[in-house]
PDB file of C-alpha atoms in Angstrom:
ATOM      1  CA  MET H 577      63.624 106.824 122.106  1.00  0.00           C
ATOM      2  CA  GLU H 578      63.931 109.151 118.938  1.00  0.00           C
ATOM      3  CA  PHE H 579      68.054 107.345 119.050  1.00  0.00           C
ATOM      4  CA  LEU H 580      66.814 103.672 119.558  1.00  0.00           C
ATOM      5  CA  LYS H 581      64.070 104.644 115.993  1.00  0.00           C
ATOM      6  CA  LYS H 582      67.343 105.219 114.620  1.00  0.00           C
ATOM      7  CA  VAL H 583      69.869 102.402 115.129  1.00  0.00           C
ATOM      8  CA  PRO H 584      68.753 100.039 112.869  1.00  0.00           C
ATOM      9  CA  LEU H 585      69.131 102.432 110.696  1.00  0.00           C
ATOM     10  CA  ILE H 586      72.680 102.887 111.899  1.00  0.00           C
ATOM     11  CA  LEU H 587      73.730  99.495 112.371  1.00  0.00           C
ATOM     12  CA  PHE H 588      72.610  98.976 108.631  1.00  0.00           C
ATOM     13  CA  ILE H 589      75.264 101.839 107.353  1.00  0.00           C
ATOM     14  CA  VAL H 590      77.478 100.106 109.557  1.00  0.00           C
ATOM     15  CA  PHE H 591      77.086  96.688 107.813  1.00  0.00           C
ATOM     16  CA  LEU H 592      76.834  98.554 104.413  1.00  0.00           C
ATOM     17  CA  ILE H 593      80.125  99.939 105.321  1.00  0.00           C
ATOM     18  CA  PHE H 594      82.067  97.046 106.840  1.00  0.00           C
ATOM     19  CA  ALA H 595      80.766  94.486 103.305  1.00  0.00           C
ATOM     20  CA  CYS H 596      81.693  97.198 101.088  1.00  0.00           C
ATOM     21  CA  TYR H 597      85.230  96.997 102.779  1.00  0.00           C
ATOM     22  CA  ASN H 598      85.906  93.846 102.967  1.00  0.00           C
ATOM     23  CA  TYR H 599      84.742  93.898  99.434  1.00  0.00           C
ATOM     24  CA  THR H 600      87.926  95.695  98.356  1.00  0.00           C
ATOM     25  CA  LEU H 601      89.970  93.751 100.222  1.00  0.00           C
ATOM     26  CA  GLU H 602      88.692  90.712  98.809  1.00  0.00           C
ATOM     27  CA  ASN H 603      89.523  91.929  94.718  1.00  0.00           C
ATOM     28  CA  LYS H 604      92.141  93.279  96.296  1.00  0.00           C
ATOM     29  CA  ARG H 605      93.666  89.947  97.059  1.00  0.00           C
ATOM     30  CA  VAL H 606      92.403  88.076  93.731  1.00  0.00           C
ATOM     31  CA  TYR H 607      93.947  91.166  91.895  1.00  0.00           C
ATOM     32  CA  GLU H 608      97.351  90.411  94.025  1.00  0.00           C
ATOM     33  CA  VAL H 609      97.387  86.965  93.156  1.00  0.00           C
ATOM     34  CA  TYR H 610      96.333  87.012  89.762  1.00  0.00           C
ATOM     35  CA  SER H 611      99.355  89.238  89.195  1.00  0.00           C
ATOM     36  CA  VAL H 612     101.926  87.017  90.860  1.00  0.00           C
ATOM     37  CA  SER H 613      99.989  83.961  88.654  1.00  0.00           C
ATOM     38  CA  GLU H 614     100.456  86.131  85.431  1.00  0.00           C
ATOM     39  CA  GLU H 615     104.455  87.257  86.612  1.00  0.00           C
ATOM     40  CA  VAL H 616     105.289  83.587  87.177  1.00  0.00           C
ATOM     41  CA  GLU H 617     103.331  82.108  83.751  1.00  0.00           C
ATOM     42  CA  GLN H 618     105.589  84.651  82.150  1.00  0.00           C
ATOM     43  CA  GLY H 619     108.675  83.767  84.188  1.00  0.00           C
ATOM     44  CA  SER H 620     108.834  81.060  81.920  1.00  0.00           C
ATOM     45  CA  ASP H 621     109.474  82.760  78.774  1.00  0.00           C
ATOM     46  CA  ILE H 622     110.973  85.825  80.020  1.00  0.00           C
ATOM     47  CA  LEU H 623     113.220  85.896  83.312  1.00  0.00           C
ATOM     48  CA  PRO H 624     112.716  88.696  86.058  1.00  0.00           C
ATOM     49  CA  ASN H 625     114.852  91.826  85.322  1.00  0.00           C
ATOM     50  CA  ARG H 626     117.733  90.808  87.688  1.00  0.00           C
ATOM     51  CA  LEU H 627     118.293  87.752  86.025  1.00  0.00           C
ATOM     52  CA  LEU H 628     117.942  87.975  82.562  1.00  0.00           C
ATOM     53  CA  SER H 629     120.872  90.722  83.219  1.00  0.00           C
ATOM     54  CA  GLU H 630     122.532  87.867  85.191  1.00  0.00           C
ATOM     55  CA  VAL H 631     122.024  85.292  82.009  1.00  0.00           C
ATOM     56  CA  ILE H 632     123.306  88.343  79.795  1.00  0.00           C
ATOM     57  CA  GLU H 633     126.519  88.938  81.160  1.00  0.00           C
ATOM     58  CA  GLN H 634     126.728  84.830  81.948  1.00  0.00           C
ATOM     59  CA  GLU H 635     125.825  84.145  78.239  1.00  0.00           C
ATOM     60  CA  ASP H 636     126.257  86.833  75.877  1.00  0.00           C
ATOM     61  CA  GLY H 637     128.808  87.345  73.056  1.00  0.00           C
ATOM     62  CA  LEU H 638     131.628  83.800  72.934  1.00  0.00           C
ATOM     63  CA  ALA H 639     130.072  82.391  76.104  1.00  0.00           C
ATOM     64  CA  MET H 640     127.061  81.791  73.824  1.00  0.00           C
ATOM     65  CA  ASP H 641     128.860  79.407  71.459  1.00  0.00           C
ATOM     66  CA  TRP H 642     131.790  77.384  73.713  1.00  0.00           C
ATOM     67  CA  LYS H 643     131.375  75.096  76.477  1.00  0.00           C
ATOM     68  CA  PRO H 644     134.107  74.985  78.858  1.00  0.00           C
ATOM     69  CA  ILE H 645     134.436  70.702  79.497  1.00  0.00           C
ATOM     70  CA  LYS H 646     135.497  68.887  82.628  1.00  0.00           C
ATOM     71  CA  ARG H 647     137.633  66.034  81.376  1.00  0.00           C
ATOM     72  CA  LYS H 648     140.492  63.843  83.610  1.00  0.00           C
ATOM     73  CA  ASN H 649     141.439  61.306  81.242  1.00  0.00           C
ATOM     74  CA  SER H 650     144.277  62.752  78.491  1.00  0.00           C
ATOM     75  CA  PHE H 651     145.457  61.855  75.820  1.00  0.00           C
ATOM     76  CA  ASN H 652     149.104  61.144  74.376  1.00  0.00           C
ATOM     77  CA  GLU H 653     150.082  60.559  78.085  1.00  0.00           C
ATOM     78  CA  GLU H 654     149.291  64.067  78.669  1.00  0.00           C
ATOM     79  CA  LEU H 655     149.657  65.320  82.761  1.00  0.00           C
ATOM     80  CA  GLN H 656     146.508  68.151  82.862  1.00  0.00           C
ATOM     81  CA  TYR H 657     143.089  67.551  84.519  1.00  0.00           C
ATOM     82  CA  TYR H 658     140.568  69.495  82.857  1.00  0.00           C
ATOM     83  CA  THR H 659     138.378  71.930  84.542  1.00  0.00           C
ATOM     84  CA  PRO H 660     136.054  74.788  84.254  1.00  0.00           C
ATOM     85  CA  GLU H 661     137.769  76.807  86.955  1.00  0.00           C
ATOM     86  CA  ASN H 662     140.116  77.273  84.218  1.00  0.00           C
ATOM     87  CA  VAL H 663     138.425  78.824  81.603  1.00  0.00           C
ATOM     88  CA  VAL H 664     137.545  82.720  81.354  1.00  0.00           C
ATOM     89  CA  ILE H 665     135.613  83.156  79.222  1.00  0.00           C
ATOM     90  CA  GLU H 666     135.168  87.634  78.168  1.00  0.00           C
ATOM     91  CA  GLU H 667     133.043  89.747  76.065  1.00  0.00           C
ATOM     92  CA  ASP H 668     135.851  89.526  72.981  1.00  0.00           C
ATOM     93  CA  ALA H 669     138.243  86.692  74.466  1.00  0.00           C
ATOM     94  CA  ILE H 670     138.719  83.132  75.907  1.00  0.00           C
ATOM     95  CA  ARG H 671     141.631  82.761  78.298  1.00  0.00           C
ATOM     96  CA  LEU H 672     143.229  79.072  78.623  1.00  0.00           C
ATOM     97  CA  VAL H 673     144.964  78.436  81.761  1.00  0.00           C
ATOM     98  CA  ALA H 674     147.062  75.894  82.763  1.00  0.00           C
ATOM     99  CA  LYS H 675     147.858  75.453  86.351  1.00  0.00           C
ATOM    100  CA  ARG H 676     150.942  73.887  88.872  1.00  0.00           C
ATOM    101  CA  GLU H 677     148.145  72.147  91.218  1.00  0.00           C
ATOM    102  CA  ALA H 678     147.249  68.764  92.281  1.00  0.00           C
ATOM    103  CA  LEU H 679     143.487  67.859  91.522  1.00  0.00           C
ATOM    104  CA  GLU H 680     143.663  64.355  92.321  1.00  0.00           C
ATOM    105  CA  ASP H 681     146.149  62.336  90.530  1.00  0.00           C
ATOM    106  CA  ARG H 682     147.324  65.157  88.353  1.00  0.00           C
ATOM    107  CA  ALA H 683     149.703  67.859  88.895  1.00  0.00           C
ATOM    108  CA  TYR H 684     148.713  70.247  86.997  1.00  0.00           C
ATOM    109  CA  THR H 685     144.963  71.271  86.231  1.00  0.00           C
ATOM    110  CA  SER H 686     144.496  73.335  82.683  1.00  0.00           C
ATOM    111  CA  ALA H 687     141.224  73.913  80.237  1.00  0.00           C
ATOM    112  CA  LEU H 688     139.939  72.769  77.382  1.00  0.00           C
ATOM    113  CA  VAL H 689     136.848  74.287  75.678  1.00  0.00           C
ATOM    114  CA  LYS H 690     134.072  72.866  72.926  1.00  0.00           C
ATOM    115  CA  SER H 691     131.919  74.576  69.854  1.00  0.00           C
ATOM    116  CA  ARG H 692     128.146  74.436  71.157  1.00  0.00           C
ATOM    117  CA  GLU H 693     127.942  74.134  67.201  1.00  0.00           C
ATOM    118  CA  ALA H 694     129.418  71.893  64.442  1.00  0.00           C
ATOM    119  CA  TYR H 695     130.306  72.788  61.175  1.00  0.00           C
ATOM    120  CA  LEU H 696     130.776  72.094  57.576  1.00  0.00           C
ATOM    121  CA  TYR H 697     133.386  73.327  55.216  1.00  0.00           C
ATOM    122  CA  GLY H 698     133.612  77.594  55.721  1.00  0.00           C
ATOM    123  CA  TYR H 699     136.055  79.676  57.054  1.00  0.00           C
ATOM    124  CA  PHE H 700     137.536  79.859  60.393  1.00  0.00           C
ATOM    125  CA  GLU H 701     139.741  82.279  61.798  1.00  0.00           C
ATOM    126  CA  PHE H 702     141.221  83.203  65.207  1.00  0.00           C
ATOM    127  CA  VAL H 703     144.002  85.510  66.910  1.00  0.00           C
ATOM    128  CA  VAL H 704     145.805  83.335  69.443  1.00  0.00           C
ATOM    129  CA  THR H 705     148.542  84.641  71.874  1.00  0.00           C
ATOM    130  CA  PRO H 706     150.502  81.592  72.664  1.00  0.00           C
ATOM    131  CA  PRO H 707     152.283  80.464  75.444  1.00  0.00           C
ATOM    132  CA  LYS H 708     156.402  79.963  75.694  1.00  0.00           C
ATOM    133  CA  GLY H 709     157.426  77.590  78.194  1.00  0.00           C
ATOM    134  CA  THR H 710     158.658  73.621  78.016  1.00  0.00           C
ATOM    135  CA  GLY H 711     156.005  71.152  77.888  1.00  0.00           C
ATOM    136  CA  LEU H 712     152.871  73.483  77.556  1.00  0.00           C
ATOM    137  CA  PHE H 713     151.363  72.251  73.642  1.00  0.00           C
ATOM    138  CA  PRO H 714     148.128  74.758  72.923  1.00  0.00           C
ATOM    139  CA  ALA H 715     146.182  73.625  70.012  1.00  0.00           C
ATOM    140  CA  ILE H 716     142.833  73.985  68.070  1.00  0.00           C
ATOM    141  CA  TRP H 717     141.396  71.575  66.290  1.00  0.00           C
ATOM    142  CA  LEU H 718     137.901  69.816  65.484  1.00  0.00           C
ATOM    143  CA  LEU H 719     136.561  66.700  65.145  1.00  0.00           C
ATOM    144  CA  PRO H 720     133.856  64.639  63.497  1.00  0.00           C
ATOM    145  CA  LEU H 721     129.831  65.650  65.598  1.00  0.00           C
ATOM    146  CA  GLU H 722     129.555  61.944  65.212  1.00  0.00           C
ATOM    147  CA  ASP H 723     131.473  60.393  68.224  1.00  0.00           C
ATOM    148  CA  LYS H 724     135.041  59.220  66.446  1.00  0.00           C
ATOM    149  CA  SER H 725     138.390  60.006  66.258  1.00  0.00           C
ATOM    150  CA  LEU H 726     139.194  60.461  62.004  1.00  0.00           C
ATOM    151  CA  PRO H 727     139.139  62.813  60.647  1.00  0.00           C
ATOM    152  CA  GLU H 728     140.767  65.101  62.520  1.00  0.00           C
ATOM    153  CA  ILE H 729     141.855  69.005  61.701  1.00  0.00           C
ATOM    154  CA  ASP H 730     144.513  70.768  63.390  1.00  0.00           C
ATOM    155  CA  ILE H 731     144.120  74.549  62.772  1.00  0.00           C
ATOM    156  CA  PHE H 732     146.905  75.303  64.718  1.00  0.00           C
ATOM    157  CA  GLU H 733     149.432  73.583  66.843  1.00  0.00           C
ATOM    158  CA  MET H 734     152.954  74.414  68.372  1.00  0.00           C
ATOM    159  CA  ILE H 735     154.982  73.423  71.599  1.00  0.00           C
ATOM    160  CA  GLY H 736     156.158  75.632  74.392  1.00  0.00           C
ATOM    161  CA  SER H 737     159.827  74.822  73.675  1.00  0.00           C
ATOM    162  CA  GLU H 738     159.660  75.578  69.859  1.00  0.00           C
ATOM    163  CA  PRO H 739     157.674  78.950  70.151  1.00  0.00           C
ATOM    164  CA  TYR H 740     157.551  80.159  66.674  1.00  0.00           C
ATOM    165  CA  GLU H 741     157.381  76.608  64.790  1.00  0.00           C
ATOM    166  CA  PHE H 742     153.325  76.432  64.345  1.00  0.00           C
ATOM    167  CA  SER H 743     151.656  73.371  62.814  1.00  0.00           C
ATOM    168  CA  GLY H 744     148.839  72.257  60.657  1.00  0.00           C
ATOM    169  CA  VAL H 745     147.593  68.740  60.425  1.00  0.00           C
ATOM    170  CA  ILE H 746     144.726  66.591  58.448  1.00  0.00           C
ATOM    171  CA  HIS H 747     144.333  62.928  60.337  1.00  0.00           C
ATOM    172  CA  PHE H 748     142.286  60.746  58.263  1.00  0.00           C
ATOM    173  CA  GLU H 749     141.745  57.301  57.223  1.00  0.00           C
ATOM    174  CA  GLU H 750     142.149  55.728  53.434  1.00  0.00           C
ATOM    175  CA  GLY H 751     142.168  51.772  52.601  1.00  0.00           C
ATOM    176  CA  GLY H 752     141.750  50.694  56.408  1.00  0.00           C
ATOM    177  CA  LYS H 753     145.037  53.068  57.028  1.00  0.00           C
ATOM    178  CA  GLN H 754     145.309  55.869  59.221  1.00  0.00           C
ATOM    179  CA  LYS H 755     146.948  58.802  57.563  1.00  0.00           C
ATOM    180  CA  ARG H 756     148.274  62.255  57.054  1.00  0.00           C
ATOM    181  CA  ASP H 757     149.284  65.392  55.405  1.00  0.00           C
ATOM    182  CA  PHE H 758     150.790  68.581  57.558  1.00  0.00           C
ATOM    183  CA  PHE H 759     153.092  71.419  57.752  1.00  0.00           C
ATOM    184  CA  THR H 760     155.037  73.235  60.033  1.00  0.00           C
ATOM    185  CA  TYR H 761     155.427  76.854  58.922  1.00  0.00           C
ATOM    186  CA  THR H 762     158.236  78.696  60.780  1.00  0.00           C
ATOM    187  CA  VAL H 763     156.740  82.687  62.287  1.00  0.00           C
ATOM    188  CA  PRO H 764     158.306  85.762  63.383  1.00  0.00           C
ATOM    189  CA  PRO H 765     158.554  86.532  67.072  1.00  0.00           C
ATOM    190  CA  LYS H 766     155.498  88.431  68.147  1.00  0.00           C
ATOM    191  CA  GLU H 767     152.488  88.758  70.354  1.00  0.00           C
ATOM    192  CA  LYS H 768     149.599  87.980  68.371  1.00  0.00           C
ATOM    193  CA  TYR H 769     148.942  85.735  65.373  1.00  0.00           C
ATOM    194  CA  LYS H 770     146.028  85.078  63.397  1.00  0.00           C
ATOM    195  CA  VAL H 771     145.504  81.742  61.801  1.00  0.00           C
ATOM    196  CA  ALA H 772     142.870  80.395  59.725  1.00  0.00           C
ATOM    197  CA  LEU H 773     141.516  77.427  57.325  1.00  0.00           C
ATOM    198  CA  LYS H 774     139.675  77.874  55.101  1.00  0.00           C
ATOM    199  CA  TRP H 775     137.874  73.994  54.663  1.00  0.00           C
ATOM    200  CA  THR H 776     136.022  73.157  51.008  1.00  0.00           C
ATOM    201  CA  PRO H 777     134.650  69.827  49.672  1.00  0.00           C
ATOM    202  CA  GLU H 778     137.599  69.920  47.599  1.00  0.00           C
ATOM    203  CA  LYS H 779     140.775  71.239  49.880  1.00  0.00           C
ATOM    204  CA  LEU H 780     142.169  72.427  52.972  1.00  0.00           C
ATOM    205  CA  SER H 781     144.055  75.753  52.674  1.00  0.00           C
ATOM    206  CA  TRP H 782     145.435  77.282  56.542  1.00  0.00           C
ATOM    207  CA  TYR H 783     146.642  80.689  56.980  1.00  0.00           C
ATOM    208  CA  ILE H 784     148.755  82.271  58.937  1.00  0.00           C
ATOM    209  CA  ASP H 785     148.775  86.270  59.479  1.00  0.00           C
ATOM    210  CA  ASP H 786     146.257  86.437  56.426  1.00  0.00           C
ATOM    211  CA  GLN H 787     148.832  84.225  53.993  1.00  0.00           C
ATOM    212  CA  VAL H 788     148.682  80.979  52.519  1.00  0.00           C
ATOM    213  CA  VAL H 789     150.956  78.995  54.017  1.00  0.00           C
ATOM    214  CA  PHE H 790     149.641  75.064  53.084  1.00  0.00           C
ATOM    215  CA  GLU H 791     146.785  73.367  50.574  1.00  0.00           C
ATOM    216  CA  THR H 792     146.175  69.557  50.335  1.00  0.00           C
ATOM    217  CA  SER H 793     142.866  67.986  48.906  1.00  0.00           C
ATOM    218  CA  LEU H 794     144.304  64.894  50.792  1.00  0.00           C
ATOM    219  CA  GLY H 795     141.486  63.794  53.444  1.00  0.00           C
ATOM    220  CA  VAL H 796     139.466  66.544  53.318  1.00  0.00           C
ATOM    221  CA  PRO H 797     136.707  65.775  55.815  1.00  0.00           C
ATOM    222  CA  GLN H 798     132.725  65.354  54.345  1.00  0.00           C
ATOM    223  CA  GLU H 799     130.757  65.578  57.394  1.00  0.00           C
ATOM    224  CA  HIS H 800     129.981  68.337  60.467  1.00  0.00           C
ATOM    225  CA  MET H 801     133.161  68.358  62.767  1.00  0.00           C
ATOM    226  CA  TYR H 802     133.253  70.664  65.947  1.00  0.00           C
ATOM    227  CA  ILE H 803     135.669  72.700  67.503  1.00  0.00           C
ATOM    228  CA  LEU H 804     138.086  72.434  69.966  1.00  0.00           C
ATOM    229  CA  MET H 805     140.519  74.452  71.662  1.00  0.00           C
ATOM    230  CA  ASN H 806     142.267  73.854  74.455  1.00  0.00           C
ATOM    231  CA  LEU H 807     145.914  74.164  76.145  1.00  0.00           C
ATOM    232  CA  ALA H 808     147.795  70.553  77.045  1.00  0.00           C
ATOM    233  CA  VAL H 809     150.312  69.940  79.352  1.00  0.00           C
ATOM    234  CA  GLY H 810     152.932  67.902  78.799  1.00  0.00           C
ATOM    235  CA  GLY H 811     152.420  64.687  76.633  1.00  0.00           C
ATOM    236  CA  LYS H 812     154.901  62.501  74.223  1.00  0.00           C
ATOM    237  CA  TRP H 813     155.186  65.560  72.122  1.00  0.00           C
ATOM    238  CA  PRO H 814     156.012  68.195  74.408  1.00  0.00           C
ATOM    239  CA  GLY H 815     157.362  66.469  77.279  1.00  0.00           C
ATOM    240  CA  PRO H 816     156.764  67.788  80.807  1.00  0.00           C
ATOM    241  CA  PRO H 817     157.405  70.984  81.923  1.00  0.00           C
ATOM    242  CA  ASN H 818     160.589  71.134  83.870  1.00  0.00           C
ATOM    243  CA  GLU H 819     161.762  74.481  86.555  1.00  0.00           C
ATOM    244  CA  GLU H 820     161.456  77.069  84.176  1.00  0.00           C
ATOM    245  CA  THR H 821     158.262  76.509  82.956  1.00  0.00           C
ATOM    246  CA  ILE H 822     155.501  79.618  84.182  1.00  0.00           C
ATOM    247  CA  PHE H 823     152.666  78.541  85.996  1.00  0.00           C
ATOM    248  CA  PRO H 824     150.065  79.987  86.010  1.00  0.00           C
ATOM    249  CA  SER H 825     150.206  80.063  81.600  1.00  0.00           C
ATOM    250  CA  THR H 826     147.780  81.295  79.620  1.00  0.00           C
ATOM    251  CA  PHE H 827     146.612  80.440  75.721  1.00  0.00           C
ATOM    252  CA  CYS H 828     144.342  83.705  74.970  1.00  0.00           C
ATOM    253  CA  ILE H 829     142.064  83.152  71.742  1.00  0.00           C
ATOM    254  CA  GLU H 830     140.292  86.234  70.489  1.00  0.00           C
ATOM    255  CA  GLY H 831     138.992  87.790  67.188  1.00  0.00           C
ATOM    256  CA  ILE H 832     137.737  84.399  66.625  1.00  0.00           C
ATOM    257  CA  ASN H 833     135.535  84.693  63.268  1.00  0.00           C
ATOM    258  CA  LEU H 834     133.732  81.690  62.263  1.00  0.00           C
ATOM    259  CA  GLU H 835     132.203  82.104  58.716  1.00  0.00           C
ATOM    260  CA  PRO H 836     130.742  78.087  58.411  1.00  0.00           C
ATOM    261  CA  GLN H 837     128.672  77.198  54.741  1.00  0.00           C
ATOM    262  CA  HIS H 838     126.289  74.663  57.162  1.00  0.00           C
ATOM    263  CA  SER H 839     126.477  74.509  60.739  1.00  0.00           C
ATOM    264  CA  LYS H 840     124.198  72.439  63.713  1.00  0.00           C
ATOM    265  CA  LEU H 841     123.812  72.094  67.214  1.00  0.00           C
ATOM    266  CA  ARG H 842     126.041  70.069  68.985  1.00  0.00           C
ATOM    267  CA  GLU H 843     123.579  69.633  72.173  1.00  0.00           C
TER     268      GLU H 843
END
């Protein structure tokens, strides 16, 4: 009889224990859901550490400034298919690689990058290691932010069969006619060269290894322009590669120093 009198009390204590446990479990579940919800909400602006490190590796440094381009269509009877796979963007250098490989109806693949910003006036400097070989055509140039072909500034051009002849050109339109002013400069044989353009409202000045080699006031652009860097294969000027042209060939650009007076994002 004494035990039976205690049964209600025991049951009440068990009920309290169960209720407390259930309350604790439910609160834990609510807290966990809240925590996950908060993390997802933060993820819209702040990536988890693992993903953030991956983005930093992919987009840090030069990758922030240059966009690899895929393009089949070419100009001047060029032979390449530009693919992003042929672009290597490192922390301090961009390597544009031309390969003798078939892609669709093209016999060669190569690389082209565009700046993510467009610029108006300033100083633009690059250290280049140009490839040698018949049919190779590395270049650094500018086109208008507006979708048109002129004006065009060629900061650096050469062809692989004449690796020590550097050229720079300003293409422009005047009086309904296309005109140009340009130079060709013979450089000493060495591995790397510093090429640069100083662009003011009045004048264009080209530098090679810190020396002014050409200046002109003709056709100076007065609009934002973006930069392209590419390694073309074939075309009217260099002609097709021959059996002595080495593939893969690489156009390396490093020491990139862009000091525009004005800039705006292209995208």
